[in-house]
Every structure is written in structure tokens, then in C-alpha cells.
Short mmCIF file of C-alpha atoms in Angstrom, two decimals:
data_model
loop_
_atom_site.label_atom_id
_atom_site.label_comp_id
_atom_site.label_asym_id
_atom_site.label_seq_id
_atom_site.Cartn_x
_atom_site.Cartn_y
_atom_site.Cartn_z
CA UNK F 1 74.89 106.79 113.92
CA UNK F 2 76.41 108.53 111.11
CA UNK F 3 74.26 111.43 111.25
CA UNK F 4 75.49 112.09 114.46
CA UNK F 5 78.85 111.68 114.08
CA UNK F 6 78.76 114.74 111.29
CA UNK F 7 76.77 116.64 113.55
CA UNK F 8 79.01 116.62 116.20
CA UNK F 9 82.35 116.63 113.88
CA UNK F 10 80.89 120.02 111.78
CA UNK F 11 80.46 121.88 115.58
CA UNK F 12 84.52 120.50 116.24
CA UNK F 13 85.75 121.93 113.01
CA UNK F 14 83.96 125.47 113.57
CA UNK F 15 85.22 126.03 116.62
CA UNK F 16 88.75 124.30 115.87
CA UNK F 17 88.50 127.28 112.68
CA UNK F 18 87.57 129.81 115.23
CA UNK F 19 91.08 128.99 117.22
CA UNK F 20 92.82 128.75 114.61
CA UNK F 21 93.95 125.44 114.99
CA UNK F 22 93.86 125.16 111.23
CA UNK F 23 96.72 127.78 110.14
CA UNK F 24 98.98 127.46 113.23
CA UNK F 25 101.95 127.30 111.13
CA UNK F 26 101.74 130.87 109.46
CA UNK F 27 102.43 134.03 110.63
CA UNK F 28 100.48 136.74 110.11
CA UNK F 29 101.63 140.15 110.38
CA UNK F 30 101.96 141.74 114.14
CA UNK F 31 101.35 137.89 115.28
CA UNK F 32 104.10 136.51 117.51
CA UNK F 33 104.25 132.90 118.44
CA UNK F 34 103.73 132.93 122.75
CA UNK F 35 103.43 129.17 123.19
CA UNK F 36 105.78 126.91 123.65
CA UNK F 37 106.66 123.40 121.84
CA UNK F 38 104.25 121.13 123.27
CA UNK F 39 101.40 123.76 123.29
CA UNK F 40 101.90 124.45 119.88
CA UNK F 41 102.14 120.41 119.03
CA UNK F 42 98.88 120.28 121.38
CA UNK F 43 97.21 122.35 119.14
CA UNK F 44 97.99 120.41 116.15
CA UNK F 45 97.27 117.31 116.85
CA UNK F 46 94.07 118.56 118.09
CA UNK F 47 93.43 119.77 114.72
CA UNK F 48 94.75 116.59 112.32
CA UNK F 49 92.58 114.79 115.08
CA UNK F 50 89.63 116.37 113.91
CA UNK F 51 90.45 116.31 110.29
CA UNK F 52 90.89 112.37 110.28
CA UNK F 53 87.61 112.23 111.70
CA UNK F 54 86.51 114.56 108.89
CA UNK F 55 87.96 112.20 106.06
CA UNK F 56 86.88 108.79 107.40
CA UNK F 57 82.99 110.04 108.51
CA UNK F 58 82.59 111.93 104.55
CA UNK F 59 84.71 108.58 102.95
CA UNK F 60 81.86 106.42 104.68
CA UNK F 61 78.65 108.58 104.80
CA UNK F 62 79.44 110.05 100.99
CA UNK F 63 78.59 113.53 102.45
CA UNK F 64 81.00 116.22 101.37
CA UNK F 65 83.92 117.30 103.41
CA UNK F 66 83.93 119.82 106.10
CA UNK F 67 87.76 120.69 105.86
CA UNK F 68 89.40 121.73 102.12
CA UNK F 69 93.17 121.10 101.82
CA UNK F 70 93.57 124.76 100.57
CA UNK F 71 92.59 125.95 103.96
CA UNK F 72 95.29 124.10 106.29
CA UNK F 73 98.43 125.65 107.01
CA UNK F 74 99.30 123.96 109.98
CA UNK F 75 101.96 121.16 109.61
CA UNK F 76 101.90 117.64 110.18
CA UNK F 77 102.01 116.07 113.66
CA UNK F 78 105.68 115.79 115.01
CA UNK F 79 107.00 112.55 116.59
CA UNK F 80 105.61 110.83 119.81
CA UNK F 81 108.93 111.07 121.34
CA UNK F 82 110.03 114.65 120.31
CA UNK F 83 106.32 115.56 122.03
CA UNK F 84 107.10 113.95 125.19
CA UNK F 85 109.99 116.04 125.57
CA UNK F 86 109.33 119.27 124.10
CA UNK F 87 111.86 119.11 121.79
CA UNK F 88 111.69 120.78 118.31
CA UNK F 89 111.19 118.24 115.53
CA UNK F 90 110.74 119.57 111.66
CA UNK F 91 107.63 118.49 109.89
CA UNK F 92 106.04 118.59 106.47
CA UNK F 93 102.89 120.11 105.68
CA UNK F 94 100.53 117.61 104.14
CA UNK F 95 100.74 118.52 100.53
CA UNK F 96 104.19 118.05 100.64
CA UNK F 97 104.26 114.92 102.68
CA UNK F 98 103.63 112.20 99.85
CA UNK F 99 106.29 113.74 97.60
CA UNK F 100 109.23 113.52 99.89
CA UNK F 101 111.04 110.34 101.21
CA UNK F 102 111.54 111.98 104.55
CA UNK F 103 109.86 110.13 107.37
CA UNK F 104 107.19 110.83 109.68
CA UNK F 105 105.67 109.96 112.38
CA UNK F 106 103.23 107.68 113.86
CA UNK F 107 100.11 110.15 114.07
CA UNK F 108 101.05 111.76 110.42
CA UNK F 109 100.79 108.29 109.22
CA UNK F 110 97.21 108.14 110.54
CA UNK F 111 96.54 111.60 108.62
CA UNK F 112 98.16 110.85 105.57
CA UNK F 113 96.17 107.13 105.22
CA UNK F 114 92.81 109.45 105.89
CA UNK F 115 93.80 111.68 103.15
CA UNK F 116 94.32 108.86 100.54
CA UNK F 117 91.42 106.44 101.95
CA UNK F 118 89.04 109.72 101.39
CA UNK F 119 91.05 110.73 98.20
CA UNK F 120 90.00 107.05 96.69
CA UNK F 121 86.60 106.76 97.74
CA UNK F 122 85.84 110.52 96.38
CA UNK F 123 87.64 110.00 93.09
CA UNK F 124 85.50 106.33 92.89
CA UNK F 125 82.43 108.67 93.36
CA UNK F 126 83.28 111.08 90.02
CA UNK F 127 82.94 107.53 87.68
CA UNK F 128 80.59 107.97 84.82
CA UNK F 129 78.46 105.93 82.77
CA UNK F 130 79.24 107.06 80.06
CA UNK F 131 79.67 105.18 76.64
CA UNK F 132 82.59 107.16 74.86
CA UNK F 133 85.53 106.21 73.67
CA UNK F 134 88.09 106.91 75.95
CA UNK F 135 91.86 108.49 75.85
CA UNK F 136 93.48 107.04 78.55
CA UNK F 137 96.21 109.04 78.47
CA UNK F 138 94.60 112.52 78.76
CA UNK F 139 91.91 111.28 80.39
CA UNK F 140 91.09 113.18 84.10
CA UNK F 141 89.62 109.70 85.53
CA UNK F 142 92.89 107.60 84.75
CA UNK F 143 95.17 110.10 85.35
CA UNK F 144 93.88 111.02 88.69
CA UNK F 145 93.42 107.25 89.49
CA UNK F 146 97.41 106.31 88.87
CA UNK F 147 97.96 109.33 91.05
CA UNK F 148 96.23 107.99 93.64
CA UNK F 149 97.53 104.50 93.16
CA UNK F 150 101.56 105.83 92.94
CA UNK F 151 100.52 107.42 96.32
CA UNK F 152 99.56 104.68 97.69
CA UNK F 153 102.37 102.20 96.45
CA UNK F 154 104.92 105.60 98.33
CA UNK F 155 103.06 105.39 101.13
CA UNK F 156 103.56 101.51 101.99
CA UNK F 157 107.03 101.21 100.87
CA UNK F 158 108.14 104.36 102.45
CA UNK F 159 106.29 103.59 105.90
CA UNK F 160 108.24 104.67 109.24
CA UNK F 161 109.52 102.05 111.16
CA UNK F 162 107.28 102.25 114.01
CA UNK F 163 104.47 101.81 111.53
CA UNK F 164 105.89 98.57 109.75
CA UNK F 165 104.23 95.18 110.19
CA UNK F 166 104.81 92.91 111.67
CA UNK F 167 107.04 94.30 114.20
CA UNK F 168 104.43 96.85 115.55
CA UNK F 169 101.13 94.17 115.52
CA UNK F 170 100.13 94.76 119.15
CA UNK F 171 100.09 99.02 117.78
CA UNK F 172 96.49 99.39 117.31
CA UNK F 173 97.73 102.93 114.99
CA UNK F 174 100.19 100.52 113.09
CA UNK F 175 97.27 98.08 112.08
CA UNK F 176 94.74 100.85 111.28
CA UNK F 177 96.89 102.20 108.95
CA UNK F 178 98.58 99.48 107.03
CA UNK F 179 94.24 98.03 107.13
CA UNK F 180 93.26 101.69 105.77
CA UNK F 181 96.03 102.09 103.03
CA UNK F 182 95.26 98.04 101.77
CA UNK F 183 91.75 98.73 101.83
CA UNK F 184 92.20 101.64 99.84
CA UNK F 185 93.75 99.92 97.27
CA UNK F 186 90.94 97.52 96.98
CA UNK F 187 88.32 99.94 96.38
CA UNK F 188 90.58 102.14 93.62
CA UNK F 189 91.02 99.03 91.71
CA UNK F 190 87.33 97.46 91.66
CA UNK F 191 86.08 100.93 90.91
CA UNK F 192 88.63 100.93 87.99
CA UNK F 193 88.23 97.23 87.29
CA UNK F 194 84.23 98.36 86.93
CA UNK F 195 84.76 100.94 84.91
CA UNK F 196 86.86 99.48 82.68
CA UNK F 197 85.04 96.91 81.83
CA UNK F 198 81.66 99.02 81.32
CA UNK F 199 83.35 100.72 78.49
CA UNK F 200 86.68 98.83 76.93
CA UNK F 201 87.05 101.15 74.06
CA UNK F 202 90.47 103.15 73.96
CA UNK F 203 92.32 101.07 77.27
CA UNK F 204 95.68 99.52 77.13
CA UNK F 205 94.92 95.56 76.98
CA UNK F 206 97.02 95.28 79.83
CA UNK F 207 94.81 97.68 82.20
CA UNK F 208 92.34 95.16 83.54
CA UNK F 209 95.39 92.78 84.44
CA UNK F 210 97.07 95.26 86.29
CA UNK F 211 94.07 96.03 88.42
CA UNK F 212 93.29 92.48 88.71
CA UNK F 213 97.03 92.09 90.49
CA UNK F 214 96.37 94.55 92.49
CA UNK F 215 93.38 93.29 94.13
CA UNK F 216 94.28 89.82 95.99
CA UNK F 217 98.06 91.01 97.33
CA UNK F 218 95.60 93.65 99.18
CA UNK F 219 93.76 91.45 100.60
CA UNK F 220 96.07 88.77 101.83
CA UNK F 221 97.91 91.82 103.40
CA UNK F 222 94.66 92.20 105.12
CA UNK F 223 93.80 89.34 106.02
CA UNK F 224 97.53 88.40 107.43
CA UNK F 225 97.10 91.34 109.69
CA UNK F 226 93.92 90.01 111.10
CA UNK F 227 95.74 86.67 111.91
CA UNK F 228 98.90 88.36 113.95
CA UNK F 229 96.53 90.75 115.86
CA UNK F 230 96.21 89.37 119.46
CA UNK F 231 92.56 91.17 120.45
CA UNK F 232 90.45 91.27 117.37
CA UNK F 233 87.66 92.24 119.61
CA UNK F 234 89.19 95.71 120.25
CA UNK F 235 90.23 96.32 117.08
CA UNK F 236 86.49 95.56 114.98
CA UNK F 237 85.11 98.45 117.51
CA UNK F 238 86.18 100.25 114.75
CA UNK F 239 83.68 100.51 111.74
CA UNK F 240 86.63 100.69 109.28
CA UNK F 241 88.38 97.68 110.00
CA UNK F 242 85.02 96.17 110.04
CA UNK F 243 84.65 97.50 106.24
CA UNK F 244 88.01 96.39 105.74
CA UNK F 245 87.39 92.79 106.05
CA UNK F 246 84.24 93.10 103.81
CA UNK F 247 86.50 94.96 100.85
CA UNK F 248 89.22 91.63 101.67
CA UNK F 249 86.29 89.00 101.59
CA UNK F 250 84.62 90.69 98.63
CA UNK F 251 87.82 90.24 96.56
CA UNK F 252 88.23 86.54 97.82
CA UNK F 253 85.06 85.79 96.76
CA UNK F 254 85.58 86.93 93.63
CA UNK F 255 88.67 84.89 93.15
CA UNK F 256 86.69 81.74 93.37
CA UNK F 257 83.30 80.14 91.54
CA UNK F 258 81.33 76.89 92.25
CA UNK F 259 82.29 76.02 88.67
CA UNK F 260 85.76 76.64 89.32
CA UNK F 261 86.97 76.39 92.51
CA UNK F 262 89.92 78.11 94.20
CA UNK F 263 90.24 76.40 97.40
CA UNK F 264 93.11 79.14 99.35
CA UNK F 265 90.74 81.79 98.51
CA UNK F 266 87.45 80.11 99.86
CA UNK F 267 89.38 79.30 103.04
CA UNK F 268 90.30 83.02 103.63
CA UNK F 269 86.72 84.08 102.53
CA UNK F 270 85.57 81.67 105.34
CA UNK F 271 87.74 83.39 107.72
CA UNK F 272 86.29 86.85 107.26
CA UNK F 273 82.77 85.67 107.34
CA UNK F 274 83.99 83.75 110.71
CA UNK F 275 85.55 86.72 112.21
CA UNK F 276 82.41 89.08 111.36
CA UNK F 277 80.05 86.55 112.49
CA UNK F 278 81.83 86.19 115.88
CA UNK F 279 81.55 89.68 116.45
CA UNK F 280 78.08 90.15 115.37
CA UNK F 281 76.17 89.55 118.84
CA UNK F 282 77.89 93.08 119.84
CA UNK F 283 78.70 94.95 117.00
CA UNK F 284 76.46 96.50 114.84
CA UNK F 285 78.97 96.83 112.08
CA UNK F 286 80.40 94.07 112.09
CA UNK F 287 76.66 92.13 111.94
CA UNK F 288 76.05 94.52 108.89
CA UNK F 289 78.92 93.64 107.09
CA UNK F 290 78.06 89.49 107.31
CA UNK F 291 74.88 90.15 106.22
CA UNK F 292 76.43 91.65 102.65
CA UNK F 293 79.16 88.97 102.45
CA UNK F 294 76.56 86.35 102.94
CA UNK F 295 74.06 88.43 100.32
CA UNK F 296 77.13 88.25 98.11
CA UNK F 297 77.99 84.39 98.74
CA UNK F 298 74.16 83.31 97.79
CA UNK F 299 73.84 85.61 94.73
CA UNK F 300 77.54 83.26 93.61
CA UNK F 301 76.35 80.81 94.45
CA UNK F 302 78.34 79.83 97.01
CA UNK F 303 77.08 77.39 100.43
CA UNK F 304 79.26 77.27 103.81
CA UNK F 305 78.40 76.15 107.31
CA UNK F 306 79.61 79.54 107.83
CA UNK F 307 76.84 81.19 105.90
CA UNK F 308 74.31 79.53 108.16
CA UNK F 309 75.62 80.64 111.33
CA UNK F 310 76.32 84.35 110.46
CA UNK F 311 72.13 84.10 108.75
CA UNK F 312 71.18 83.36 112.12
CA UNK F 313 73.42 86.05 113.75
CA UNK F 314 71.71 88.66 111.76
CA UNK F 315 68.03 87.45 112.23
CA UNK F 316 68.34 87.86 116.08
CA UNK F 317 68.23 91.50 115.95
CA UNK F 318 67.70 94.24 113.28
CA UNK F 319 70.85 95.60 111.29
CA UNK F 320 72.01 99.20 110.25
CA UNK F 321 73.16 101.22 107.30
CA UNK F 322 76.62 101.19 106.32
CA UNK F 323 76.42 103.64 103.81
CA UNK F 324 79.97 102.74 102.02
CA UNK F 325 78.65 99.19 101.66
CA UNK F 326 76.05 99.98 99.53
CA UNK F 327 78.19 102.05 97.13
CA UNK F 328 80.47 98.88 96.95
CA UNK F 329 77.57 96.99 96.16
CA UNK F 330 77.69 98.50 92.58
CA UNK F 331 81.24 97.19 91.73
CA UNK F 332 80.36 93.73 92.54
CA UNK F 333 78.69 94.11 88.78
CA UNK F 334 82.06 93.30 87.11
CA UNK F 335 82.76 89.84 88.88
#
């Protein structure tokens, strides 16, 4: 499936190169702009279309990237409402985006949580295993990890309006991206929480906490969004979402032990594992992802009428890869 997918995205980005689709935004000399508003805005979006599906397919698959930053020169996608009219609307380019508290719109939202949900999972791939003492604060790893995590704090607290939750629930855009940016979070701070406690030596005490905190908020944010969304059916077509609620039910399981119980987070663990095994009869993913949460519930130790039902899901038919799932699989270590 994945294979595919990069295929098929590598042939969009040459020929989206070839037009030009990439640089719209600067002028070269003897070039004159001929097309109007919404042409131009056509041709954007066309290309931030593509490059979302570049981030998310590499973020999942691990494969490099087929579009580098440096390259794009064409700005971010202007509002839904200034497109439907043709009207002129200012926008950022996407480096300068996530330094600014100037809004944007719906679809730049969508780019900007690719960027960061690709940024995470490829700074989560650089981790070492190394033994050395460590200085946090020159340190490339930390440095580019409370980048990251700043980023990501901006991004949330500075969403547009018609990107806020709950207001915008029935917006499938609105959940992907609050899903994407929560998620995100989750996997920066078990990568961190892994490293950190692989090699202790020259960390602030109060590091492991502060990654700790970070994890469950994330999670109930995710898991609160599943709750308000009237068709969950429609929205777990989508492999992320489905990844989503394994990163959510990962960190609830973690939150609770046979030995010592924590009864809130085993009922939202129960939830995701309900939801996933619901959905497994027709979705691939979604069966792929119950199977590791269940994997992940027997290795803890854990028992649920849940667990049966989703076991017997998954033995009707055979599974797939999720290739993200198994590098997750490795950050389970620190529980």
C-alpha cells in the first residue's frame, strides 16, 4: 500500500517541479505573472496538496522526503473564502508561518500540521544509542526537540478560528489537524521520554517530568475529539487518525499497571481498543493497529473483554504493515 502511494506521489512531485508549481511566488527575470487570482491560488494548492501527501507518506513509511523546504517558494494557501471570490488575500511562506501570530487559513493549517508531524517523526529517527554524557544545553538532539515542541505548543494556541474545537467537530480538516498536531506531541515526548531514560547523565531532574505531562493532556485531547465526532467511520478511512488512536491508547496504557491500577485511564484505553476493533472488519489499518494495542495489553499484563473481541477480529483475515507502528514499538521500552 505504501509502496504505491510513493510511487505515485514521486511521479506528482516531478511533474508538479516541471510546472513550476513549487516557486510560483518568485519572479524571475523577463517572467510576468498572466494568471489571474484563482489560477494562481489553483496552482498552489495543487502544490501544498502534494507536499502534505509528501510529509505524511515519508512520516509513516520512514523513506526520505521527496520535497526539501529550501526548494519552495510558493506561499501558503490563501483563505477558502478569499478563493471563492477571487479576491487577493496576503499569505506567509511556510518558513515564516510558525514565527508570526498572523492567522491562516484552513488548508495552511493542514500544511503546517504535515510539516511538524514529519518534522517530529524525522527528528525521533536521528536518536542515538549512545552512552555519553550529555550537555543538554548545547546539545543538537534537545535543542532541536524544544524547537519542535515550542512549535507545536504556537501552533495549538494560535489556531484560526475555523480550525478550533469544538466548534468546527463536524470539519473533517479541523479534526485532522488538531488529531495530527496531539499526536505529534505524543511521539516527540516518548521518543524523548526513551531517550532520556537510556542515558540520565547530564539532564535537568525535571526533564522526564515535563515529558511525562506532556503525554496524557495529548491524549485526552485525542480521545475527546473521537467522542464529539458524529461519523467515526469516515474519519478512521484515514490511516493517520487510525495511528492516532494507537499513539492515545499507547500512552493510556502506560498510565495504568495490574499492580496499580488507574481506573480513568483503563476506561479510555478500552475505548480505543473498542473503536479500532469496530472498525476492523473493513479497515485494514485500523485491524493493524488492535492487533499492537492488544500485543501491548498482554505483554502488561493487562485482560479485557475487549482484548478478546478485537483477537478474534484480527484472526479472521491476515493484517498489514504499518511501518510507523513498528518504530513506536521501540519506545514502549521505557514504560
Amino acid at each position: 500500500m505504501f509502496a504505491k502511494a510513493s510511487i505515485t506521489l514521486s511521479s506528482a512531485v516531478r511533474v508538479a517541479q516541471i510546472l513550476n508549481l513549487h516557486q510560483i511566488d518568485v519572479m524571475k527575470p523577463g517572467e510576468d505573472h498572466l494568471l489571474d487570482t484563482i489560477e494562481m491560488e489553483e496552482r498552489r494548492r495543487t502544490w501544498w496538496t502534494i507536499f502534505c501527501f509528501d510529509r505524511f507518506v515519508c512520516a509513516t513509511t520512514g523513506w526520505p522526503t521527496l520535497i526539501h523546504n529550501r526548494s519552495i517558494k510558493t506561499r501558503l494557501p490563501m483563505s477558502d473564502e478569499a478563493y471563492a471570490y477571487g479576491q487577493e488575500e496576503h499569505t506567509r511562506f511556510l518558513g515564516d508561518q510558525l514565527t508570526e501570530t498572523e492567522s491562516h487559513s484552513s488548508f495552511a493549517g493542514r500544511v503546517l500540521a504535515a510539516h511538524l508531524f514529519h518534522r517530529t517523526i524525522e527528528h525521533n529517527s536521528d536518536i542515538g544509542h549512545e552512552q555519553e554524557a550529555q550537555d543538554f544545553n548545547n546539545d543538537a538532539y534537545w535543542k532541536n526537540h524544544n524547537a519542535i515542541d515550542n512549535d507545536l505548543r504556537f501552533m495549538l494556541l494560535m489556531l484560526p478560528k475555523n480550525l478550533c474545537l469544538p466548534a468546527n467537530y463536524k470539519d473533517h480538516n479541523a479534526v485532522f489537524v488538531n488529531v495530527m498536531l496531539h499526536t505529534a506531541t505524543i511521539c516527540l515526548h516518548r521518543a524523548a521520554l526513551w531517550k532520556m531514560k537510556s542515558n540520565l547523565q547530564g539532564l535537568p531532574s525535571y526533564m522526564i517530568r515535563l515529558s511525562q505531562d506532556r503525554l496524557v493532556p495529548a491524549a485526552e485531547e485525542i480521545l475527546n475529539i473521537f467522542k464529539m465526532i458524529p461519523d467515526l467511520n469516515a474519519t478512521f478511512t484515514n490511516p493517520l487518525i487510525c495511528f492516532a488512536a494507537y499513539m492515545a491508547a499507547i500512552v493510556f496504557l502506560a498510565s495504568t499497571t495490574p499492580t496499580e491500577p488507574n481506573g480513568q485511564s483503563e476506561e479510555n484505553l478500552d475505548f480505543m481498543l473498542k473503536i479500532m476493533a469496530a472498525f476492523g472488519d473493513n479497515n485494514l489499518v485500523a485491524k493493524a493497529v488492535a492487533n499492537e494495542i492488544v500485543k501491548e495489553m498482554k505483554q502488561c499484563g493487562m485482560v479485557s473483554a475487549t482484548m478478546d473481541k478485537s483477537t478474534q477480529v484480527n484472526l479472521q483475515s491476515p493484517s498489514i504493515d504499518f511501518p510507523l507502528l513498528a518504530t513506536q514499538r521501540l519506545y514502549s521500552s521505557f514504560q
